[in-house]
C-alpha positions as protocol buffer text, in pm:
chain_id: "A"
residue {
  index: 1
  type: UNK
  ca { x: -1549 y: 1108 z: -3069 }
}
residue {
  index: 2
  type: UNK
  ca { x: -1397 y: 768 z: -3065 }
}
residue {
  index: 3
  type: UNK
  ca { x: -1319 y: 682 z: -2722 }
}
residue {
  index: 4
  type: UNK
  ca { x: -970 y: 481 z: -2668 }
}
residue {
  index: 5
  type: UNK
  ca { x: -1026 y: 138 z: -2591 }
}
residue {
  index: 6
  type: UNK
  ca { x: -946 y: 26 z: -2216 }
}
residue {
  index: 7
  type: UNK
  ca { x: -573 y: -83 z: -2169 }
}
residue {
  index: 8
  type: UNK
  ca { x: -475 y: -280 z: -1824 }
}
residue {
  index: 9
  type: UNK
  ca { x: -170 y: -163 z: -1656 }
}
residue {
  index: 10
  type: UNK
  ca { x: 20 y: -178 z: -1383 }
}
residue {
  index: 11
  type: UNK
  ca { x: 349 y: -138 z: -1255 }
}
residue {
  index: 12
  type: UNK
  ca { x: 596 y: -290 z: -911 }
}
residue {
  index: 13
  type: UNK
  ca { x: 732 y: -126 z: -632 }
}
residue {
  index: 14
  type: UNK
  ca { x: 997 y: -298 z: -421 }
}
residue {
  index: 15
  type: UNK
  ca { x: 928 y: -284 z: -9 }
}
residue {
  index: 16
  type: UNK
  ca { x: 1139 y: -349 z: 298 }
}
residue {
  index: 17
  type: UNK
  ca { x: 910 y: -438 z: 566 }
}
residue {
  index: 18
  type: UNK
  ca { x: 715 y: -175 z: 587 }
}
residue {
  index: 19
  type: UNK
  ca { x: 897 y: 60 z: 423 }
}
residue {
  index: 20
  type: UNK
  ca { x: 879 y: 120 z: -11 }
}
residue {
  index: 21
  type: UNK
  ca { x: 1242 y: 160 z: -126 }
}
residue {
  index: 22
  type: UNK
  ca { x: 1072 y: 285 z: -491 }
}
residue {
  index: 23
  type: UNK
  ca { x: 978 y: 149 z: -839 }
}
residue {
  index: 24
  type: UNK
  ca { x: 1116 y: 123 z: -1199 }
}
residue {
  index: 25
  type: UNK
  ca { x: 1285 y: 501 z: -1192 }
}
residue {
  index: 26
  type: UNK
  ca { x: 1497 y: 369 z: -906 }
}
residue {
  index: 27
  type: UNK
  ca { x: 1617 y: 52 z: -1045 }
}
residue {
  index: 28
  type: UNK
  ca { x: 1677 y: 238 z: -1397 }
}
residue {
  index: 29
  type: UNK
  ca { x: 1910 y: 450 z: -1130 }
}
residue {
  index: 30
  type: UNK
  ca { x: 2100 y: 204 z: -986 }
}
residue {
  index: 31
  type: UNK
  ca { x: 2138 y: 35 z: -1345 }
}
residue {
  index: 32
  type: UNK
  ca { x: 2273 y: 365 z: -1495 }
}
residue {
  index: 33
  type: UNK
  ca { x: 2547 y: 411 z: -1236 }
}
residue {
  index: 34
  type: UNK
  ca { x: 2653 y: 44 z: -1272 }
}
residue {
  index: 35
  type: UNK
  ca { x: 2651 y: 138 z: -1650 }
}
residue {
  index: 36
  type: UNK
  ca { x: 2867 y: 495 z: -1602 }
}
residue {
  index: 37
  type: UNK
  ca { x: 3024 y: 460 z: -1234 }
}
residue {
  index: 38
  type: UNK
  ca { x: 2919 y: 821 z: -1177 }
}
residue {
  index: 39
  type: UNK
  ca { x: 2595 y: 977 z: -1002 }
}
residue {
  index: 40
  type: UNK
  ca { x: 2569 y: 1278 z: -1204 }
}
residue {
  index: 41
  type: UNK
  ca { x: 2558 y: 1099 z: -1525 }
}
residue {
  index: 42
  type: UNK
  ca { x: 2316 y: 845 z: -1390 }
}
residue {
  index: 43
  type: UNK
  ca { x: 2070 y: 1107 z: -1282 }
}
residue {
  index: 44
  type: UNK
  ca { x: 2098 y: 1282 z: -1616 }
}
residue {
  index: 45
  type: UNK
  ca { x: 1996 y: 947 z: -1766 }
}
residue {
  index: 46
  type: UNK
  ca { x: 1743 y: 885 z: -1554 }
}
residue {
  index: 47
  type: UNK
  ca { x: 1580 y: 1219 z: -1583 }
}
residue {
  index: 48
  type: UNK
  ca { x: 1635 y: 1284 z: -1238 }
}
residue {
  index: 49
  type: UNK
  ca { x: 1817 y: 1621 z: -1067 }
}
residue {
  index: 50
  type: UNK
  ca { x: 2167 y: 1543 z: -874 }
}
residue {
  index: 51
  type: UNK
  ca { x: 2013 y: 1616 z: -555 }
}
residue {
  index: 52
  type: UNK
  ca { x: 1676 y: 1365 z: -621 }
}
residue {
  index: 53
  type: UNK
  ca { x: 1931 y: 1105 z: -750 }
}
residue {
  index: 54
  type: UNK
  ca { x: 2157 y: 1137 z: -390 }
}
residue {
  index: 55
  type: UNK
  ca { x: 1767 y: 1138 z: -192 }
}
residue {
  index: 56
  type: UNK
  ca { x: 1691 y: 819 z: -343 }
}
residue {
  index: 57
  type: UNK
  ca { x: 2000 y: 646 z: -281 }
}
residue {
  index: 58
  type: UNK
  ca { x: 2021 y: 769 z: 107 }
}
residue {
  index: 59
  type: UNK
  ca { x: 1643 y: 632 z: 112 }
}
residue {
  index: 60
  type: UNK
  ca { x: 1743 y: 290 z: -85 }
}
residue {
  index: 61
  type: UNK
  ca { x: 2072 y: 249 z: 135 }
}
residue {
  index: 62
  type: UNK
  ca { x: 1888 y: 293 z: 475 }
}
residue {
  index: 63
  type: UNK
  ca { x: 1580 y: 87 z: 386 }
}
residue {
  index: 64
  type: UNK
  ca { x: 1729 y: -212 z: 208 }
}
residue {
  index: 65
  type: UNK
  ca { x: 1966 y: -224 z: 555 }
}
residue {
  index: 66
  type: UNK
  ca { x: 2237 y: -279 z: 410 }
}
residue {
  index: 67
  type: UNK
  ca { x: 2510 y: -46 z: 113 }
}
residue {
  index: 68
  type: UNK
  ca { x: 2345 y: -40 z: -241 }
}
residue {
  index: 69
  type: UNK
  ca { x: 2536 y: 229 z: -392 }
}
residue {
  index: 70
  type: UNK
  ca { x: 2893 y: 308 z: -275 }
}
residue {
  index: 71
  type: UNK
  ca { x: 3068 y: 618 z: -333 }
}
residue {
  index: 72
  type: UNK
  ca { x: 3450 y: 607 z: -451 }
}
residue {
  index: 73
  type: UNK
  ca { x: 3647 y: 895 z: -380 }
}
residue {
  index: 74
  type: UNK
  ca { x: 3978 y: 1013 z: -598 }
}
residue {
  index: 75
  type: UNK
  ca { x: 4027 y: 871 z: -930 }
}
residue {
  index: 76
  type: UNK
  ca { x: 3946 y: 1100 z: -1244 }
}
residue {
  index: 77
  type: UNK
  ca { x: 3695 y: 1374 z: -1207 }
}
residue {
  index: 78
  type: UNK
  ca { x: 3720 y: 1375 z: -779 }
}
residue {
  index: 79
  type: UNK
  ca { x: 3531 y: 1012 z: -747 }
}
residue {
  index: 80
  type: UNK
  ca { x: 3227 y: 804 z: -861 }
}
residue {
  index: 81
  type: UNK
  ca { x: 3057 y: 569 z: -718 }
}
residue {
  index: 82
  type: UNK
  ca { x: 2972 y: 183 z: -782 }
}
residue {
  index: 83
  type: UNK
  ca { x: 2702 y: -65 z: -687 }
}
residue {
  index: 84
  type: UNK
  ca { x: 2738 y: -354 z: -493 }
}
residue {
  index: 85
  type: UNK
  ca { x: 2664 y: -719 z: -552 }
}
residue {
  index: 86
  type: UNK
  ca { x: 2364 y: -722 z: -378 }
}
residue {
  index: 87
  type: UNK
  ca { x: 2245 y: -460 z: -625 }
}
residue {
  index: 88
  type: UNK
  ca { x: 2336 y: -600 z: -915 }
}
residue {
  index: 89
  type: UNK
  ca { x: 2108 y: -874 z: -780 }
}
residue {
  index: 90
  type: UNK
  ca { x: 1831 y: -627 z: -730 }
}
residue {
  index: 91
  type: UNK
  ca { x: 1827 y: -508 z: -1042 }
}
residue {
  index: 92
  type: UNK
  ca { x: 1823 y: -863 z: -1214 }
}
residue {
  index: 93
  type: UNK
  ca { x: 1521 y: -1008 z: -954 }
}
residue {
  index: 94
  type: UNK
  ca { x: 1313 y: -672 z: -1090 }
}
residue {
  index: 95
  type: UNK
  ca { x: 1361 y: -697 z: -1432 }
}
residue {
  index: 96
  type: UNK
  ca { x: 1277 y: -1084 z: -1422 }
}
residue {
  index: 97
  type: UNK
  ca { x: 993 y: -983 z: -1201 }
}
residue {
  index: 98
  type: UNK
  ca { x: 890 y: -735 z: -1418 }
}
residue {
  index: 99
  type: UNK
  ca { x: 902 y: -929 z: -1742 }
}
residue {
  index: 100
  type: UNK
  ca { x: 656 y: -1178 z: -1532 }
}
residue {
  index: 101
  type: UNK
  ca { x: 421 y: -870 z: -1464 }
}
residue {
  index: 102
  type: UNK
  ca { x: 412 y: -813 z: -1822 }
}
residue {
  index: 103
  type: UNK
  ca { x: 280 y: -1172 z: -1891 }
}
residue {
  index: 104
  type: UNK
  ca { x: 7 y: -1160 z: -1634 }
}
residue {
  index: 105
  type: UNK
  ca { x: -106 y: -767 z: -1712 }
}
residue {
  index: 106
  type: UNK
  ca { x: -120 y: -928 z: -2076 }
}
residue {
  index: 107
  type: UNK
  ca { x: -334 y: -1264 z: -1978 }
}
residue {
  index: 108
  type: UNK
  ca { x: -542 y: -1050 z: -1760 }
}
residue {
  index: 109
  type: UNK
  ca { x: -615 y: -816 z: -2049 }
}
residue {
  index: 110
  type: UNK
  ca { x: -731 y: -1113 z: -2253 }
}
residue {
  index: 111
  type: UNK
  ca { x: -957 y: -1242 z: -2000 }
}
residue {
  index: 112
  type: UNK
  ca { x: -1234 y: -1020 z: -2177 }
}
residue {
  index: 113
  type: UNK
  ca { x: -1354 y: -945 z: -1770 }
}
residue {
  index: 114
  type: UNK
  ca { x: -1321 y: -593 z: -1609 }
}
residue {
  index: 115
  type: UNK
  ca { x: -1006 y: -616 z: -1457 }
}
residue {
  index: 116
  type: UNK
  ca { x: -913 y: -263 z: -1503 }
}
residue {
  index: 117
  type: UNK
  ca { x: -1188 y: -117 z: -1271 }
}
residue {
  index: 118
  type: UNK
  ca { x: -1118 y: -441 z: -1082 }
}
residue {
  index: 119
  type: UNK
  ca { x: -798 y: -366 z: -973 }
}
residue {
  index: 120
  type: UNK
  ca { x: -851 y: 5 z: -953 }
}
residue {
  index: 121
  type: UNK
  ca { x: -1133 y: -56 z: -726 }
}
residue {
  index: 122
  type: UNK
  ca { x: -900 y: -315 z: -496 }
}
residue {
  index: 123
  type: UNK
  ca { x: -625 y: -80 z: -467 }
}
residue {
  index: 124
  type: UNK
  ca { x: -832 y: 194 z: -312 }
}
residue {
  index: 125
  type: UNK
  ca { x: -997 y: -49 z: -70 }
}
residue {
  index: 126
  type: UNK
  ca { x: -697 y: -165 z: 39 }
}
residue {
  index: 127
  type: UNK
  ca { x: -565 y: 229 z: 108 }
}
residue {
  index: 128
  type: UNK
  ca { x: -398 y: 218 z: 468 }
}
residue {
  index: 129
  type: UNK
  ca { x: -413 y: 556 z: 652 }
}
residue {
  index: 130
  type: UNK
  ca { x: -433 y: 639 z: 1042 }
}
residue {
  index: 131
  type: UNK
  ca { x: -760 y: 841 z: 957 }
}
residue {
  index: 132
  type: UNK
  ca { x: -1094 y: 667 z: 1033 }
}
residue {
  index: 133
  type: UNK
  ca { x: -1291 y: 887 z: 785 }
}
residue {
  index: 134
  type: UNK
  ca { x: -1146 y: 756 z: 389 }
}
residue {
  index: 135
  type: UNK
  ca { x: -1407 y: 889 z: 168 }
}
residue {
  index: 136
  type: UNK
  ca { x: -1414 y: 831 z: -253 }
}
residue {
  index: 137
  type: UNK
  ca { x: -1543 y: 1139 z: -454 }
}
residue {
  index: 138
  type: UNK
  ca { x: -1530 y: 1356 z: -781 }
}
residue {
  index: 139
  type: UNK
  ca { x: -1382 y: 1709 z: -763 }
}
residue {
  index: 140
  type: UNK
  ca { x: -1630 y: 1958 z: -878 }
}
residue {
  index: 141
  type: UNK
  ca { x: -1502 y: 2289 z: -794 }
}
residue {
  index: 142
  type: UNK
  ca { x: -1163 y: 2458 z: -720 }
}
residue {
  index: 143
  type: UNK
  ca { x: -1092 y: 2778 z: -630 }
}
residue {
  index: 144
  type: UNK
  ca { x: -751 y: 2875 z: -612 }
}
residue {
  index: 145
  type: UNK
  ca { x: -555 y: 3131 z: -375 }
}
residue {
  index: 146
  type: UNK
  ca { x: -220 y: 3293 z: -313 }
}
residue {
  index: 147
  type: UNK
  ca { x: -86 y: 2992 z: -112 }
}
residue {
  index: 148
  type: UNK
  ca { x: -429 y: 2759 z: -101 }
}
residue {
  index: 149
  type: UNK
  ca { x: -637 y: 2605 z: -304 }
}
residue {
  index: 150
  type: UNK
  ca { x: -1026 y: 2539 z: -162 }
}
residue {
  index: 151
  type: UNK
  ca { x: -1114 y: 2234 z: -325 }
}
residue {
  index: 152
  type: UNK
  ca { x: -1472 y: 2072 z: -335 }
}
residue {
  index: 153
  type: UNK
  ca { x: -1511 y: 1677 z: -353 }
}
residue {
  index: 154
  type: UNK
  ca { x: -1843 y: 1550 z: -405 }
}
residue {
  index: 155
  type: UNK
  ca { x: -1917 y: 1188 z: -206 }
}
residue {
  index: 156
  type: UNK
  ca { x: -2173 y: 923 z: -262 }
}
residue {
  index: 157
  type: UNK
  ca { x: -2514 y: 1076 z: -224 }
}
residue {
  index: 158
  type: UNK
  ca { x: -2425 y: 1420 z: -383 }
}
residue {
  index: 159
  type: UNK
  ca { x: -2286 y: 1549 z: -48 }
}
residue {
  index: 160
  type: UNK
  ca { x: -2001 y: 1795 z: -100 }
}
residue {
  index: 161
  type: UNK
  ca { x: -1667 y: 1863 z: 113 }
}
residue {
  index: 162
  type: UNK
  ca { x: -1474 y: 2096 z: 103 }
}
residue {
  index: 163
  type: UNK
  ca { x: -1077 y: 2077 z: 149 }
}
residue {
  index: 164
  type: UNK
  ca { x: -822 y: 2326 z: 191 }
}
residue {
  index: 165
  type: UNK
  ca { x: -451 y: 2251 z: 68 }
}
residue {
  index: 166
  type: UNK
  ca { x: -177 y: 2415 z: -72 }
}
residue {
  index: 167
  type: UNK
  ca { x: -93 y: 2502 z: -393 }
}
residue {
  index: 168
  type: UNK
  ca { x: 173 y: 2273 z: -405 }
}
residue {
  index: 169
  type: UNK
  ca { x: -2 y: 1997 z: -326 }
}
residue {
  index: 170
  type: UNK
  ca { x: -280 y: 2082 z: -575 }
}
residue {
  index: 171
  type: UNK
  ca { x: -18 y: 2056 z: -853 }
}
residue {
  index: 172
  type: UNK
  ca { x: 149 y: 1760 z: -677 }
}
residue {
  index: 173
  type: UNK
  ca { x: -152 y: 1539 z: -649 }
}
residue {
  index: 174
  type: UNK
  ca { x: -276 y: 1670 z: -1027 }
}
residue {
  index: 175
  type: UNK
  ca { x: -632 y: 1761 z: -930 }
}
residue {
  index: 176
  type: UNK
  ca { x: -869 y: 1904 z: -1143 }
}
residue {
  index: 177
  type: UNK
  ca { x: -1238 y: 1929 z: -1181 }
}
residue {
  index: 178
  type: UNK
  ca { x: -1333 y: 1554 z: -1258 }
}
residue {
  index: 179
  type: UNK
  ca { x: -1076 y: 1409 z: -1143 }
}
residue {
  index: 180
  type: UNK
  ca { x: -1090 y: 1128 z: -855 }
}
residue {
  index: 181
  type: UNK
  ca { x: -955 y: 1172 z: -501 }
}
residue {
  index: 182
  type: UNK
  ca { x: -1008 y: 1054 z: -207 }
}
residue {
  index: 183
  type: UNK
  ca { x: -1093 y: 1316 z: 138 }
}
residue {
  index: 184
  type: UNK
  ca { x: -860 y: 1189 z: 436 }
}
residue {
  index: 185
  type: UNK
  ca { x: -1052 y: 1275 z: 789 }
}
residue {
  index: 186
  type: UNK
  ca { x: -952 y: 1207 z: 1113 }
}
residue {
  index: 187
  type: UNK
  ca { x: -1264 y: 1073 z: 1377 }
}
residue {
  index: 188
  type: UNK
  ca { x: -1133 y: 1345 z: 1645 }
}
residue {
  index: 189
  type: UNK
  ca { x: -1184 y: 1612 z: 1390 }
}
residue {
  index: 190
  type: UNK
  ca { x: -1511 y: 1524 z: 1353 }
}
residue {
  index: 191
  type: UNK
  ca { x: -1770 y: 1694 z: 1546 }
}
residue {
  index: 192
  type: UNK
  ca { x: -2147 y: 1605 z: 1601 }
}
residue {
  index: 193
  type: UNK
  ca { x: -2424 y: 1821 z: 1611 }
}
residue {
  index: 194
  type: UNK
  ca { x: -2785 y: 1808 z: 1641 }
}
residue {
  index: 195
  type: UNK
  ca { x: -3001 y: 1951 z: 1303 }
}
residue {
  index: 196
  type: UNK
  ca { x: -3230 y: 2267 z: 1373 }
}
residue {
  index: 197
  type: UNK
  ca { x: -3316 y: 2621 z: 1218 }
}
residue {
  index: 198
  type: UNK
  ca { x: -3067 y: 2745 z: 1494 }
}
residue {
  index: 199
  type: UNK
  ca { x: -2804 y: 2555 z: 1391 }
}
residue {
  index: 200
  type: UNK
  ca { x: -2536 y: 2848 z: 1303 }
}
residue {
  index: 201
  type: UNK
  ca { x: -2151 y: 2690 z: 1264 }
}
residue {
  index: 202
  type: UNK
  ca { x: -1826 y: 2837 z: 1086 }
}
residue {
  index: 203
  type: UNK
  ca { x: -1732 y: 2501 z: 980 }
}
residue {
  index: 204
  type: UNK
  ca { x: -1749 y: 2435 z: 630 }
}
residue {
  index: 205
  type: UNK
  ca { x: -1844 y: 2099 z: 617 }
}
residue {
  index: 206
  type: UNK
  ca { x: -2161 y: 1982 z: 746 }
}
residue {
  index: 207
  type: UNK
  ca { x: -2289 y: 1670 z: 664 }
}
residue {
  index: 208
  type: UNK
  ca { x: -2686 y: 1550 z: 708 }
}
residue {
  index: 209
  type: UNK
  ca { x: -2755 y: 1210 z: 820 }
}
residue {
  index: 210
  type: UNK
  ca { x: -2847 y: 927 z: 1095 }
}
residue {
  index: 211
  type: UNK
  ca { x: -2672 y: 803 z: 1405 }
}
residue {
  index: 212
  type: UNK
  ca { x: -2672 y: 413 z: 1370 }
}
residue {
  index: 213
  type: UNK
  ca { x: -2412 y: 285 z: 1600 }
}
residue {
  index: 214
  type: UNK
  ca { x: -2251 y: 490 z: 1948 }
}
residue {
  index: 215
  type: UNK
  ca { x: -1956 y: 288 z: 2082 }
}
residue {
  index: 216
  type: UNK
  ca { x: -1910 y: 436 z: 2401 }
}
residue {
  index: 217
  type: UNK
  ca { x: -1562 y: 433 z: 2613 }
}
residue {
  index: 218
  type: UNK
  ca { x: -1479 y: 539 z: 2950 }
}
residue {
  index: 219
  type: UNK
  ca { x: -1373 y: 913 z: 2839 }
}
residue {
  index: 220
  type: UNK
  ca { x: -1441 y: 919 z: 2466 }
}
residue {
  index: 221
  type: UNK
  ca { x: -1707 y: 762 z: 2260 }
}
residue {
  index: 222
  type: UNK
  ca { x: -1688 y: 659 z: 1909 }
}
residue {
  index: 223
  type: UNK
  ca { x: -2026 y: 773 z: 1666 }
}
residue {
  index: 224
  type: UNK
  ca { x: -2048 y: 645 z: 1385 }
}
residue {
  index: 225
  type: UNK
  ca { x: -2325 y: 872 z: 1133 }
}
residue {
  index: 226
  type: UNK
  ca { x: -2507 y: 723 z: 791 }
}
residue {
  index: 227
  type: UNK
  ca { x: -2512 y: 1003 z: 564 }
}
residue {
  index: 228
  type: UNK
  ca { x: -2812 y: 1055 z: 349 }
}
residue {
  index: 229
  type: UNK
  ca { x: -2789 y: 876 z: 19 }
}
residue {
  index: 230
  type: UNK
  ca { x: -2559 y: 665 z: 146 }
}
residue {
  index: 231
  type: UNK
  ca { x: -2166 y: 611 z: 337 }
}
residue {
  index: 232
  type: UNK
  ca { x: -2105 y: 685 z: 689 }
}
residue {
  index: 233
  type: UNK
  ca { x: -1823 y: 888 z: 878 }
}
residue {
  index: 234
  type: UNK
  ca { x: -1737 y: 832 z: 1234 }
}
residue {
  index: 235
  type: UNK
  ca { x: -1652 y: 1092 z: 1527 }
}
residue {
  index: 236
  type: UNK
  ca { x: -1464 y: 1065 z: 1858 }
}
residue {
  index: 237
  type: UNK
  ca { x: -1656 y: 1282 z: 2129 }
}
residue {
  index: 238
  type: UNK
  ca { x: -1628 y: 1273 z: 2497 }
}
residue {
  index: 239
  type: UNK
  ca { x: -1865 y: 1060 z: 2643 }
}
residue {
  index: 240
  type: UNK
  ca { x: -2014 y: 1371 z: 2815 }
}
residue {
  index: 241
  type: UNK
  ca { x: -2126 y: 1519 z: 2487 }
}
residue {
  index: 242
  type: UNK
  ca { x: -2262 y: 1184 z: 2388 }
}
residue {
  index: 243
  type: UNK
  ca { x: -2510 y: 1183 z: 2663 }
}
residue {
  index: 244
  type: UNK
  ca { x: -2587 y: 1570 z: 2663 }
}
residue {
  index: 245
  type: UNK
  ca { x: -2708 y: 1498 z: 2316 }
}
residue {
  index: 246
  type: UNK
  ca { x: -2829 y: 1187 z: 2392 }
}
residue {
  index: 247
  type: UNK
  ca { x: -2719 y: 1023 z: 2043 }
}
residue {
  index: 248
  type: UNK
  ca { x: -2825 y: 656 z: 2017 }
}
residue {
  index: 249
  type: UNK
  ca { x: -2973 y: 485 z: 1676 }
}
residue {
  index: 250
  type: UNK
  ca { x: -3207 y: 653 z: 1485 }
}
residue {
  index: 251
  type: UNK
  ca { x: -3150 y: 993 z: 1619 }
}
residue {
  index: 252
  type: UNK
  ca { x: -3051 y: 1283 z: 1315 }
}
residue {
  index: 253
  type: UNK
  ca { x: -2694 y: 1458 z: 1310 }
}
residue {
  index: 254
  type: UNK
  ca { x: -2466 y: 1663 z: 1174 }
}
residue {
  index: 255
  type: UNK
  ca { x: -2124 y: 1514 z: 1081 }
}
residue {
  index: 256
  type: UNK
  ca { x: -1903 y: 1855 z: 1112 }
}
residue {
  index: 257
  type: UNK
  ca { x: -1531 y: 1909 z: 1021 }
}
residue {
  index: 258
  type: UNK
  ca { x: -1301 y: 2211 z: 897 }
}
residue {
  index: 259
  type: UNK
  ca { x: -1213 y: 2228 z: 613 }
}
residue {
  index: 260
  type: UNK
  ca { x: -833 y: 2230 z: 700 }
}
residue {
  index: 261
  type: UNK
  ca { x: -918 y: 1865 z: 865 }
}
residue {
  index: 262
  type: UNK
  ca { x: -935 y: 1776 z: 489 }
}
residue {
  index: 263
  type: UNK
  ca { x: -591 y: 1597 z: 368 }
}
residue {
  index: 264
  type: UNK
  ca { x: -668 y: 1502 z: 0 }
}
residue {
  index: 265
  type: UNK
  ca { x: -529 y: 1193 z: -160 }
}
residue {
  index: 266
  type: UNK
  ca { x: -498 y: 1021 z: -515 }
}
residue {
  index: 267
  type: UNK
  ca { x: -470 y: 668 z: -585 }
}
residue {
  index: 268
  type: UNK
  ca { x: -163 y: 669 z: -848 }
}
């Protein structure tokens, strides 16, 4: 089987402060509104539902801090919509940036470097979430349920993380065996146990490792466990628990958390 050549690609997204206004699809929607003067016609041309188009318009108007689309009342067909000059300027700027972006992508593709792989890695390590633990893995197994699916993710060191998510989420994320995904686990959701023959827990995820750092606080302590084979996971437990377990660097430990505590994400 002949493998396809690796191509470098990317897209532009517009932001207002910490908020994302959207990308090409929303700019296309604005352009179609300008061309047709109709939300419904613009939605059809942009491949959106009428409700989806209005949701996008509301989001852009709110996040821009000023109107981009104005709805007109009366007239033929009961009214329409038109763009403000700010929206037209936004379309022009986006198309200019898009052309420059294509030029940069083409230049990078000609360098002969593994730019595509490097840029993909940059996107992963720059991912910002409130979850302390972000673990990259590959979907190794999936079990469908009536409402929820059970997803197994193989991470560094051969460890398996199990997540239970809704079937809608599975479809929306495009998860399949072999797909890359990121497991997000908040540190307070992680419990620490000591390994032993008598350890029996109901939690699906039990990752073996060694304590590397303990950062005590007034009430809680942050415990960092280095997993066997690589990778780390952080837990927030009470100071009393850390002392009772005598946690310190070098102590063997098990990071324990429920499958329902795992959030899965993908880099689009």
